[in-house]
Each structure stands twice: as C-alpha cells, then as structure tokens.
Amino acid sequence: MRNEFCEAMVQRASDPDFVFLTGDLGFMALEPLQKAAGARFINAGVAEQNMVSVAAGLASQGLKPWAYSIAPFIYARPLEQVRNDVCLHDLPVTLVGNGGGYAYGVMGGTHHAIEDYGILLSLLHMNVYVPAFGADVAPAVERILRSGHPAYLRLGRDEKSKEADPGPYAPWRKVLSGAGPAVAVVGPIAGTLMKDFAGLENAKRPNLWVLTELPLDEKTVPAQFLKDLETSGHLVVVEEHVAHGGAGEMIGRFLLLSGRAPKKFSHFCAQGYLSGYYGSQGFHRKECGLTSENILKVTGLA
Amino acid sequence: MKTLKQIIHQSKKRLLQMHYESGVGHIGGNLSCLDILMVLHHRVMGPEDHFILSKGHAAGALYITLWSMEKLKDEDLKLFHKEPTRLSGHPAPRWKEEITFATGSLGHGFSLASGLALAKRLQGKKGRIFCLTSDGEWQEGSNWEALIFAAHQKLTNLTLIVDENGLQGFGTTREVAGQEKLLDRLKPFGLPISEVDGHDTEALEKALKDPAPGPRVVVAHTVKGKGVSFMENKMEWHYLPLKDEQFKTALEELGEA
C-alpha cells in the first residue's frame, strides 16, 4: 500500500495546507512525493518525538501534516507527544504507520505493530483508518482530510487476488455472503480470507465484513451485519492486533450495551510471540491462529 | 503611564498573592522567569509572534503576565488551582489564544515552537516564535532532537530562551546531571547564543530583540525565587506554598516600586 499511499499524497501535495514529515524512512518509495511536495516534504530525521510535536505545531497554524514512519516508531516512541501535543489539542495531524501487525515479519518484534490502534484509540479524539486493500488508501486519505481530527493510518500489503472485487471503500463493507457466521475482519488479512472463503459452499461460507475505521461508530454499524449476526448467533472477529483494545472488544462491547449479545464469540487476534521464534508475517499469523484454516476449524466450518 | 519596572513589581506581588490565596507551590520557578516573560510580552512580542512556555510548571508566571496585559482578570486569577477553572497548575489547552499549547510534561515546547516557526515559513507569514525552557528540562532527549531539527531547518524566526536557575526537582543541575554550564553543551550546534542576566530587563530586551537570524539561543542566568530572600536559590520553593507570615514578609521585602 506504500505506493498507493505515495500516489494519494502526490495528489494532495499542492494543497495549501499540505505538509509531509518522515522519520528518515521511505527510501525507494516516497521519492515521487519528495519531488512533488518540494519544501513541504521534510525529512525530520531519526527523531520521532520531535517530528510529532513539530507536526502539532504545524497543525496549530492551520496546516494538515502527515507524519510517516514504520508503524511502531510513529505510535510507540512518541506516544506522549501524540497524547499531549496532538490529541489533547484535537489537531488534524495524521500519523502514518507502515507495516501494521506482523507485516515486518522476520525483521523482528521491535518492528511489529500489534497493539497500535488499541493504544492510540485510548487517546482523545483519535480516529484510526486501516485500509484492507490498496484501493482503500486514497479514499481513506480523503476521509482523514475531511475529518479534521487526529488520525492514524495503518498501512500493510494488499493480499486480495486481482479478480476479487470488494466494492468501494466504506467503514463497513460486506465482501462475502453465505449462511455461515458473521465475520468482522480488520486489515489486509481480509484479502486472504476473501480468497480462501469464496469457494466454500453456501452453508459454510461466512458473511465476511471488512471494517476499516475505528473506533466503532455505533451509528454506522450496518443493519445487515446485525441481521447476519442474529441469524447465525455467532460473532467472529479477525484482526492482526492484540485482543486488548482491539476491534473484538469494541464490537463485543457495542453488542452487549445494545442488548444484542451473540450466543458465541470467537476472536482471532495477535498473541505476541508464543514460541519465542521469529519469522515471516505468515509464520506469526499461523502461530496465533490467524489463518483461514484455523478460523474454519475453530468455528466448526472445516 | 507605568514603567515596565513598576508593572513587573506589581505583577510579582500579584503572583505571590495568587499563590498565597491558592495555597500552591512552584513559586520559585515562577519568580525565576517572570522578568523574562514580562519583557517578552510587554516589550518584544507583536501580534504576529507566538510564545510557548515549555516549562509548564511556570504557568503562574504566564497567567500573571497575561493579567498584566489585561488578557486575564482578577476574577480569573482567583480561580488559579481551584475548580472549575481554566487556570490549572499547568496551562490548559484550547481556551486562550495566547496559550498556544498545553504544556507541563517537559521537553515538548521547543519542538512545538519549531513546528510553529516552520509553519510561518511554509505559509510565508511574518512573525517570530519564542520558547522558554527550564535548564533541568535539557535532560529530556526530545529537546536535543528539537535543537538538531531547528538548527538543520534554519528556523530563522525562532528564539529559544533558557531559564537557567541551576536548580531542579531534587538538587542542583550539577548534582543531578553534571550540568554545570548548559551553554557549553549548546555551543557546538553553532547557533548564535547570548548570555544575559535574566533579571536585567534592559539586557533581556536587547538580547530578545536581536534582529540577527536564528534560530537563536538566549541563556538567561536567573535566581530561583528571585526577589524574596528566603526563597532565593532554595530548592524547596519549587514545591512549597506560602504561609501567612511568609506571605507578609515576602510582600514587605518587595516593598514599593
């Protein structure tokens, strides 16, 4: 999604309120933006705390800064700057984290972002955007710019097959229908689930819902999702994020508060490093049970 | 028409009164930087300029400065540290134009100020940005990130002021961090630096008005608790509130302008 992101930024680079900061990352990816934005492309160096506060200062004067790094370096290292300087002041600063979840694979745990949106969503005014597909990035960027609030854009790698058509971007989107459980999925793993679930017979095929914006806006939870849930009585949430602060908790809370508690709840999520060994994104997903195969097995569809 | 000295004198008394009535501390660090804030706001800054108080625990000095400019009223000051109030112990966000950012956690202000300075440049706007840090605050790594950034980006409209009173939370800056002379640590960045007596209003005005392009650094040598003998250079006045007798004595010491 980095290329789609770069392209979306290039499209906005001539906006009068555009300014882009990078923590010395984006080599062999952001050069077109550097060229398009000129003085408004700033390499802030390996100094993320400063970069986020500078972004807050820029936003306080009417600019709409984007601050980019590898995901953990944009939400964890400068967390206090995000909390105090951006969120407390409700400023339109967008943190862009490349490599959500285990995307950096064997680069190791320091480069993973498995608790990013849970941490960030505990801060005031923060909204999180998790594009599931490459084509989601540009509309997510548009929605961020329209929101005028602090935002976090979590980027990953598009996993959907070329033929698959998830339809246009929306905070909630149904990408597969069947008589199986209601599955809500966050992030690019949606593309893999689409691929693996599409060929299942109708009786076993889940109703697959892709969720791209958090926190859960209770007003925008689609009636059809609730209907799917009521029919099957089984809620399944899939996300490459720890359980704490994740979409599973948010959806569960919403359902409990609104008197719609499902009979069954399965949560497939990141669980850290169970074996102590490191590997690809796929290795870590497998270790956490974040695979189509395991989801089907646990939910009794296999 | 009152002179600046008279205004400062009156403000110093008002600061003590405010702290006395609210029963709260942080007086020492307020008195060390009050002269700087007063000179800056009354003599140096114009409508296009911005100020960031990085040492947010000196909120009292900022409130009093704004009061001296009739931006805050006596009724406001009465609510200092009370509830409900906007005059919290450290500046609160989003309620007063002159308080651009809520501060209080150290090591944020200079980066914020750099962002403001950069915004002016990108937007082609006039105006200078002034940021006041404490000296102990330079143990925060983020300040050095900010200094590297401001110097590299050549933020000519930015002035950093350090309130060097030599005392911090639990000792002197030398005892706590081997920080004898901050100036020596700042020098290698190659920025224009001036040293000034932080209680000499004329020298302060001259240093702060220096038209040389920045980012510039003004190290102000100050005295914690300045003007009240039993507070001067005493670490405990980072924390202590004023008792009845102490308040009376302090006012007597300040005398008439």
XYZ file of C-alpha atoms in Angstrom:
559
model
C 0.000 0.000 0.000
C 3.028 2.259 0.240
C 2.824 3.066 -3.461
C -0.891 3.800 -3.264
C -0.208 5.977 -0.263
C 2.576 7.836 -2.038
C 0.295 8.387 -5.017
C -2.515 9.700 -2.777
C -0.045 12.102 -1.155
C 1.248 13.279 -4.536
C -2.369 14.080 -5.463
C -2.661 16.334 -2.390
C 0.866 17.765 -2.472
C -0.222 21.056 -4.000
C -2.952 21.675 -1.400
C -2.093 24.848 0.524
C -2.359 23.045 3.853
C -0.272 20.024 2.825
C 2.945 19.167 4.632
C 4.661 15.793 4.918
C 7.168 14.714 7.542
C 9.093 11.474 7.501
C 11.276 9.980 10.209
C 14.002 9.281 7.656
C 12.016 6.470 6.047
C 10.531 5.929 2.609
C 13.702 5.355 0.568
C 12.800 3.889 -2.847
C 9.117 4.605 -2.198
C 8.435 8.254 -1.358
C 10.732 9.893 -3.907
C 7.813 10.911 -6.188
C 6.249 12.695 -3.234
C 9.524 14.346 -2.325
C 9.657 15.697 -5.855
C 6.027 16.804 -5.911
C 5.956 18.427 -2.472
C 9.315 20.239 -2.582
C 9.786 22.285 0.597
C 6.679 20.672 2.059
C 8.387 17.292 2.171
C 10.505 17.318 5.286
C 12.834 14.609 6.449
C 12.705 15.196 10.199
C 15.486 12.695 10.818
C 15.543 9.809 13.264
C 13.726 11.799 15.922
C 10.094 10.813 16.125
C 9.270 12.660 19.326
C 10.338 15.931 17.758
C 8.610 15.063 14.490
C 5.224 14.579 16.142
C 5.451 17.781 18.178
C 6.570 19.706 15.091
C 3.536 18.267 13.298
C 1.334 19.501 16.145
C 2.912 22.954 15.869
C 2.276 22.983 12.120
C -1.335 21.871 12.619
C -1.917 24.602 15.208
C -1.296 27.103 12.407
C -3.826 25.630 10.005
C -1.703 23.070 8.171
C -2.645 19.398 7.868
C 0.583 17.477 8.445
C 1.252 13.819 7.733
C 3.933 12.166 9.880
C 5.300 8.939 8.467
C 7.421 6.107 9.797
C 7.468 2.369 10.338
C 4.379 1.769 12.462
C 5.894 1.244 15.949
C 8.123 4.295 15.579
C 5.179 6.580 14.948
C 2.835 5.465 17.749
C 5.014 3.960 20.458
C 8.181 6.059 20.557
C 6.429 9.451 20.536
C 3.308 8.389 22.430
C 3.388 11.281 24.887
C 3.767 13.766 22.046
C 0.765 12.172 20.351
C -1.187 12.288 23.593
C -0.374 15.803 24.763
C 0.507 17.795 21.687
C -1.818 16.264 19.112
C -4.773 14.635 20.857
C -5.245 16.929 23.842
C -5.489 19.780 21.334
C -7.578 17.818 18.825
C -5.258 18.800 15.975
C -5.517 17.391 12.440
C -2.217 15.525 12.477
C -2.171 12.162 10.728
C 0.284 9.525 11.876
C 1.073 7.093 9.119
C 2.414 3.727 10.220
C 3.798 1.458 7.569
C 3.673 -2.255 8.343
C 0.699 -2.834 10.632
C 0.572 -6.073 12.609
C 3.357 -8.553 11.857
C 3.985 -7.084 8.392
C 7.698 -6.553 9.036
C 7.944 -10.293 9.696
C 11.416 -11.548 10.420
C 12.704 -8.015 10.954
C 11.581 -8.773 14.497
C 9.336 -7.722 17.320
C 10.674 -4.171 17.558
C 9.301 -3.543 14.066
C 5.869 -5.062 14.584
C 2.747 -3.096 15.428
C 0.330 -5.447 17.141
C -1.034 -3.051 19.751
C -1.008 0.170 17.748
C -4.629 1.085 17.300
C -5.647 -0.141 20.747
C -3.121 2.211 22.314
C -3.929 5.107 20.021
C -7.692 4.744 20.356
C -7.369 5.163 24.098
C -6.327 8.755 23.355
C -8.798 11.626 22.999
C -10.183 12.492 19.554
C -8.120 9.846 17.766
C -9.535 8.025 14.747
C -7.928 5.035 13.105
C -8.071 4.035 9.463
C -6.986 0.559 8.414
C -7.215 0.100 4.644
C -7.806 -3.540 3.799
C -6.938 -3.207 0.111
C -4.651 -0.985 -1.917
C -7.620 0.818 -3.417
C -8.791 1.794 0.084
C -5.843 4.085 0.690
C -6.920 7.053 -1.438
C -10.500 7.199 -0.061
C -9.157 6.745 3.483
C -6.854 9.729 2.899
C -9.845 11.776 1.714
C -11.870 10.857 4.773
C -8.994 11.714 7.091
C -8.635 15.138 5.490
C -12.351 15.775 5.846
C -12.423 14.693 9.496
C -10.141 17.442 10.828
C -9.140 15.310 13.840
C -6.055 13.360 14.884
C -5.762 10.216 12.809
C -3.680 7.099 12.451
C -3.387 5.427 9.068
C -2.195 1.840 9.369
C -0.704 0.565 6.133
C 0.011 -3.011 5.132
C 0.283 -5.085 1.980
C -2.731 -5.776 -0.205
C -3.459 -9.515 -0.082
C -6.532 -9.779 -2.253
C -6.486 -11.637 -5.559
C -6.579 -9.481 -8.654
C -10.044 -10.684 -9.673
C -11.690 -10.134 -6.289
C -13.896 -7.068 -6.056
C -14.583 -5.869 -2.557
C -16.590 -2.894 -3.814
C -15.972 0.743 -2.983
C -14.399 1.877 0.281
C -16.680 2.166 3.292
C -16.155 1.988 7.051
C -18.102 -1.315 6.928
C -18.325 -3.420 3.801
C -19.746 -6.856 3.158
C -17.435 -8.702 0.796
C -18.824 -12.249 1.007
C -22.266 -13.676 1.775
C -23.302 -17.107 2.971
C -25.165 -18.974 5.661
C -22.146 -19.120 7.982
C -21.281 -16.859 10.912
C -20.820 -13.090 10.766
C -17.094 -12.445 10.492
C -15.761 -8.935 11.004
C -12.195 -8.502 9.823
C -9.767 -5.615 10.164
C -6.808 -5.055 7.859
C -5.279 -6.646 4.754
C -5.815 -10.182 6.082
C -9.320 -9.558 4.695
C -7.905 -10.184 1.219
C -6.650 -13.621 2.215
C -9.933 -14.545 3.902
C -11.834 -13.449 0.786
C -9.647 -15.705 -1.331
C -9.963 -18.701 0.979
C -13.651 -18.376 1.870
C -15.046 -17.536 -1.574
C -15.071 -21.144 -2.773
C -16.840 -22.588 0.266
C -20.343 -23.960 -0.153
C -23.056 -21.511 0.871
C -23.931 -23.325 4.102
C -20.401 -22.909 5.369
C -19.453 -19.598 3.795
C -19.196 -16.798 6.338
C -20.732 -13.384 5.929
C -17.460 -11.535 5.665
C -17.490 -7.903 6.762
C -14.464 -5.659 6.370
C -14.108 -2.935 8.979
C -11.761 -0.073 8.044
C -12.424 2.660 10.592
C -12.121 2.616 14.352
C -13.319 3.313 16.977
C -16.567 1.627 16.235
C -19.096 4.256 15.324
C -22.226 2.717 16.731
C -24.396 4.729 14.376
C -22.755 3.251 11.300
C -22.881 -0.432 12.244
C -24.892 -1.772 9.284
C -28.310 -3.260 9.977
C -27.368 -6.149 7.681
C -24.373 -7.008 9.857
C -26.640 -7.181 12.890
C -29.061 -9.309 10.913
C -26.274 -11.668 9.837
C -25.226 -11.921 13.436
C -28.742 -12.605 14.652
C -29.218 -15.356 12.089
C -26.056 -17.238 12.979
C -25.774 -16.235 16.635
C -22.010 -16.420 16.205
C -19.732 -13.395 16.089
C -16.242 -13.884 14.742
C -13.670 -11.084 14.778
C -10.340 -11.358 12.983
C -7.596 -8.777 13.434
C -3.807 -8.642 13.433
C -3.806 -6.832 16.740
C -3.810 -7.975 20.357
C -7.201 -8.613 21.950
C -6.830 -5.711 24.364
C -8.126 -2.540 22.756
C -8.935 -4.285 19.511
C -11.993 -4.400 17.296
C -13.203 -7.588 19.006
C -13.563 -5.766 22.305
C -15.237 -2.812 20.604
C -17.798 -4.861 18.741
C -18.430 -7.050 21.804
C -18.989 -4.010 23.981
C -21.352 -2.474 21.474
C -23.383 -5.669 21.222
C -23.581 -6.068 24.997
C -24.611 -2.461 25.537
C -27.289 -2.673 22.902
C -28.716 -5.934 24.212
C -27.602 -7.985 21.226
C -25.112 -10.333 22.871
C -24.394 -13.178 20.450
C -24.573 -16.776 21.682
C -20.990 -17.377 20.643
C -17.925 -15.185 20.158
C -14.630 -16.201 18.535
C -11.748 -13.742 18.439
C -8.750 -14.391 16.223
C -6.041 -11.909 17.067
C -2.321 -11.333 17.577
C -0.897 -13.065 20.614
C 2.675 -11.902 20.637
C 5.451 -14.456 20.211
C 4.170 -17.727 21.593
C 7.159 -19.879 20.665
C 9.817 -17.198 21.066
C 10.846 -17.729 17.443
C 10.596 -15.160 14.666
C 9.632 -15.497 11.048
C 7.555 -14.065 8.244
C 4.206 -12.361 8.722
C 2.649 -15.705 7.758
C 4.700 -17.507 10.420
C 3.440 -15.202 13.151
C -0.134 -15.316 11.932
C -0.045 -19.097 11.941
C 1.360 -19.177 15.435
C -1.559 -17.025 16.605
C -4.163 -18.989 14.706
C -4.732 -16.090 12.333
C -5.235 -18.321 9.301
C -8.275 -19.176 7.227
C -7.763 -22.835 8.042
C -7.779 -22.275 11.786
C -10.733 -19.910 11.625
C -12.753 -22.528 9.767
C -11.650 -25.227 12.193
C -12.461 -23.296 15.353
C -15.785 -22.083 14.036
C -16.794 -25.613 13.041
C -16.895 -24.887 9.325
C -13.960 -27.051 8.272
C 1.858 55.579 32.456
C 3.658 52.952 34.468
C 7.189 51.931 33.649
C 7.958 48.290 32.875
C 9.778 48.064 36.205
C 6.637 49.210 38.011
C 4.474 46.767 36.088
C 6.835 43.918 36.913
C 6.950 44.885 40.539
C 3.187 44.959 40.759
C 2.979 41.634 38.920
C 5.456 39.997 41.247
C 3.280 40.940 44.187
C 0.208 39.723 42.388
C 1.954 36.418 41.679
C 2.718 35.909 45.355
C -0.843 36.836 46.274
C -2.233 34.371 43.753
C -0.064 31.553 45.080
C -0.811 32.503 48.673
C -4.564 32.542 48.092
C -4.483 29.248 46.238
C -2.071 27.603 48.656
C 0.117 26.134 45.947
C 3.819 25.957 45.150
C 6.014 26.308 42.068
C 6.703 29.869 43.189
C 10.488 29.636 42.881
C 10.455 28.721 39.201
C 7.798 31.356 38.523
C 9.896 34.091 40.073
C 12.969 32.994 38.146
C 11.246 33.524 34.795
C 8.740 36.293 35.477
C 11.095 39.057 34.321
C 11.722 37.179 31.075
C 8.016 36.689 30.387
C 7.203 40.298 31.193
C 9.919 41.748 28.971
C 8.972 39.377 26.186
C 5.245 40.150 26.284
C 5.422 43.878 27.080
C 8.472 44.920 25.090
C 9.359 42.358 22.457
C 6.426 40.420 21.038
C 3.980 41.774 18.498
C 0.617 40.448 17.298
C 2.236 38.124 14.752
C 4.511 36.486 17.298
C 3.897 33.402 19.409
C 5.176 32.212 22.737
C 5.437 28.642 24.005
C 6.011 28.034 27.692
C 7.869 24.743 27.676
C 8.388 24.845 31.433
C 4.671 24.454 32.022
C 5.104 24.485 35.798
C 5.650 28.232 35.456
C 2.001 28.598 34.420
C 1.561 31.038 37.309
C 4.097 33.425 35.794
C 2.348 33.171 32.425
C -1.083 33.833 33.948
C 0.283 36.854 35.793
C 1.933 38.130 32.622
C -1.367 37.813 30.760
C -3.083 39.541 33.684
C -0.596 42.419 33.446
C -1.603 42.748 29.781
C -5.301 42.708 30.729
C -5.775 39.380 28.957
C -6.807 37.819 32.255
C -8.802 39.442 35.031
C -8.554 39.305 38.815
C -11.606 37.040 38.823
C -9.672 34.612 36.631
C -6.638 34.606 38.905
C -8.870 33.861 41.903
C -9.615 30.521 40.275
C -5.940 29.522 39.983
C -5.757 25.892 41.142
C -9.448 25.936 42.166
C -12.318 24.189 40.443
C -13.837 24.524 37.968
C -11.015 26.526 36.428
C -9.096 27.051 33.213
C -6.110 28.178 35.274
C -4.839 24.735 36.118
C -1.391 24.176 37.588
C -0.021 23.713 34.093
C -1.523 25.579 31.123
C -4.712 24.019 29.772
C -5.380 23.552 26.040
C -7.794 25.215 23.680
C -9.186 28.173 25.569
C -6.861 31.151 25.199
C -5.216 32.409 22.049
C -2.067 33.385 23.934
C -1.673 29.842 25.255
C -0.996 28.007 22.019
C -0.213 24.697 23.673
C -0.888 22.973 26.945
C 2.460 22.108 28.444
C 3.667 20.542 31.651
C 5.498 17.445 30.575
C 8.989 18.754 29.914
C 10.761 18.550 26.577
C 7.792 19.305 24.323
C 7.819 23.080 23.938
C 10.860 23.580 21.756
C 9.611 21.043 19.198
C 6.180 22.673 19.205
C 7.806 26.068 18.746
C 9.832 24.649 15.851
C 6.573 23.500 14.268
C 5.134 26.992 14.598
C 8.299 28.532 13.178
C 8.234 26.123 10.240
C 4.532 26.856 9.640
C 5.306 30.580 9.364
C 7.946 29.835 6.774
C 5.782 27.431 4.754
C 2.859 29.855 4.836
C 5.036 32.855 4.016
C 3.892 34.629 7.157
C 5.736 37.093 9.315
C 6.261 36.631 12.994
C 8.699 35.205 15.464
C 8.361 32.259 17.796
C 9.762 32.385 21.317
C 10.093 29.345 23.535
C 11.084 29.299 27.187
C 12.544 26.127 28.646
C 13.934 25.471 32.081
C 17.512 24.292 32.458
C 16.748 20.952 34.090
C 14.493 20.309 31.130
C 17.579 19.839 28.970
C 17.927 16.382 30.423
C 14.987 15.433 28.187
C 16.295 13.861 24.987
C 13.493 15.349 22.915
C 14.963 18.836 23.457
C 18.106 17.751 21.678
C 16.016 16.307 18.862
C 14.365 19.711 18.605
C 17.673 21.552 18.625
C 19.058 19.355 15.836
C 15.876 19.946 13.822
C 15.650 23.708 14.374
C 19.324 24.206 13.507
C 19.195 21.986 10.435
C 15.976 23.545 9.154
C 17.454 27.017 9.768
C 14.339 28.275 11.506
C 15.448 31.887 11.451
C 12.317 33.156 13.191
C 12.823 31.001 16.286
C 14.312 32.049 19.606
C 14.979 29.643 22.434
C 15.252 31.105 25.906
C 16.650 29.002 28.724
C 15.753 29.942 32.273
C 18.984 28.832 33.893
C 18.334 28.982 37.603
C 20.552 25.971 38.306
C 18.016 24.187 40.497
C 15.757 21.314 39.620
C 13.416 18.884 41.352
C 15.808 17.135 43.694
C 19.045 19.070 43.603
C 21.153 21.401 41.515
C 21.556 20.704 37.805
C 25.184 19.920 38.547
C 24.338 17.417 41.285
C 21.594 15.724 39.288
C 23.059 15.649 35.805
C 26.589 17.029 35.862
C 25.114 20.008 34.097
C 27.451 22.763 35.182
C 27.057 25.091 32.226
C 24.345 24.279 29.751
C 25.861 26.834 27.409
C 28.862 24.605 26.781
C 26.565 21.814 25.669
C 24.585 24.109 23.378
C 27.583 25.827 21.745
C 28.617 23.029 19.347
C 25.359 23.471 17.422
C 26.837 26.656 16.016
C 23.807 28.842 16.652
C 24.026 32.453 17.777
C 23.957 32.330 21.569
C 23.759 35.188 24.003
C 24.090 35.084 27.744
C 22.119 37.541 29.761
C 21.220 38.383 33.339
C 17.646 37.073 33.384
C 16.574 39.764 35.829
C 18.105 42.717 33.992
C 15.138 43.883 31.965
C 17.129 46.137 29.665
C 19.668 43.436 28.864
C 16.832 40.967 28.300
C 15.063 43.326 25.933
C 18.233 43.875 23.962
C 19.001 40.144 23.706
C 15.449 39.181 22.766
C 15.138 41.932 20.169
C 18.397 40.975 18.474
C 17.492 41.041 14.787
C 20.169 38.504 13.794
C 18.622 35.496 12.067
C 18.110 32.469 14.246
C 17.442 30.023 15.474
C 18.920 31.966 18.345
C 19.547 30.899 21.892
C 19.330 33.212 24.872
C 20.629 31.690 28.071
C 19.180 33.730 30.910
C 21.004 33.383 34.192
C 18.325 33.583 36.822
C 17.710 33.098 40.501
C 15.028 30.727 41.649
C 12.709 32.631 43.973
C 14.153 35.970 42.801
C 13.176 38.947 44.947
C 12.202 37.091 48.104
C 15.277 36.467 50.231
C 14.094 33.311 51.961
C 13.157 31.753 48.621
C 16.210 32.695 46.590
C 18.205 29.673 45.422
C 16.238 27.389 47.712
C 15.136 24.161 46.140
C 12.149 23.689 48.431
C 10.466 26.702 46.827
C 9.959 24.552 43.773
C 7.187 22.968 45.811
C 6.155 24.929 48.898
C 3.090 27.127 49.273
C 3.310 30.388 51.262
C 2.252 30.505 54.898
C 0.608 33.675 56.308
C 3.801 35.049 57.858
C 5.891 34.197 54.841
C 3.484 35.971 52.534
C 3.604 39.078 54.718
C 7.406 39.014 54.859
C 7.676 38.460 51.103
C 5.472 41.463 50.351
C 7.469 43.604 52.774
C 10.694 42.576 51.113
C 9.400 43.509 47.706
C 8.421 46.896 49.132
C 7.092 49.688 46.970
C 8.030 50.099 43.348
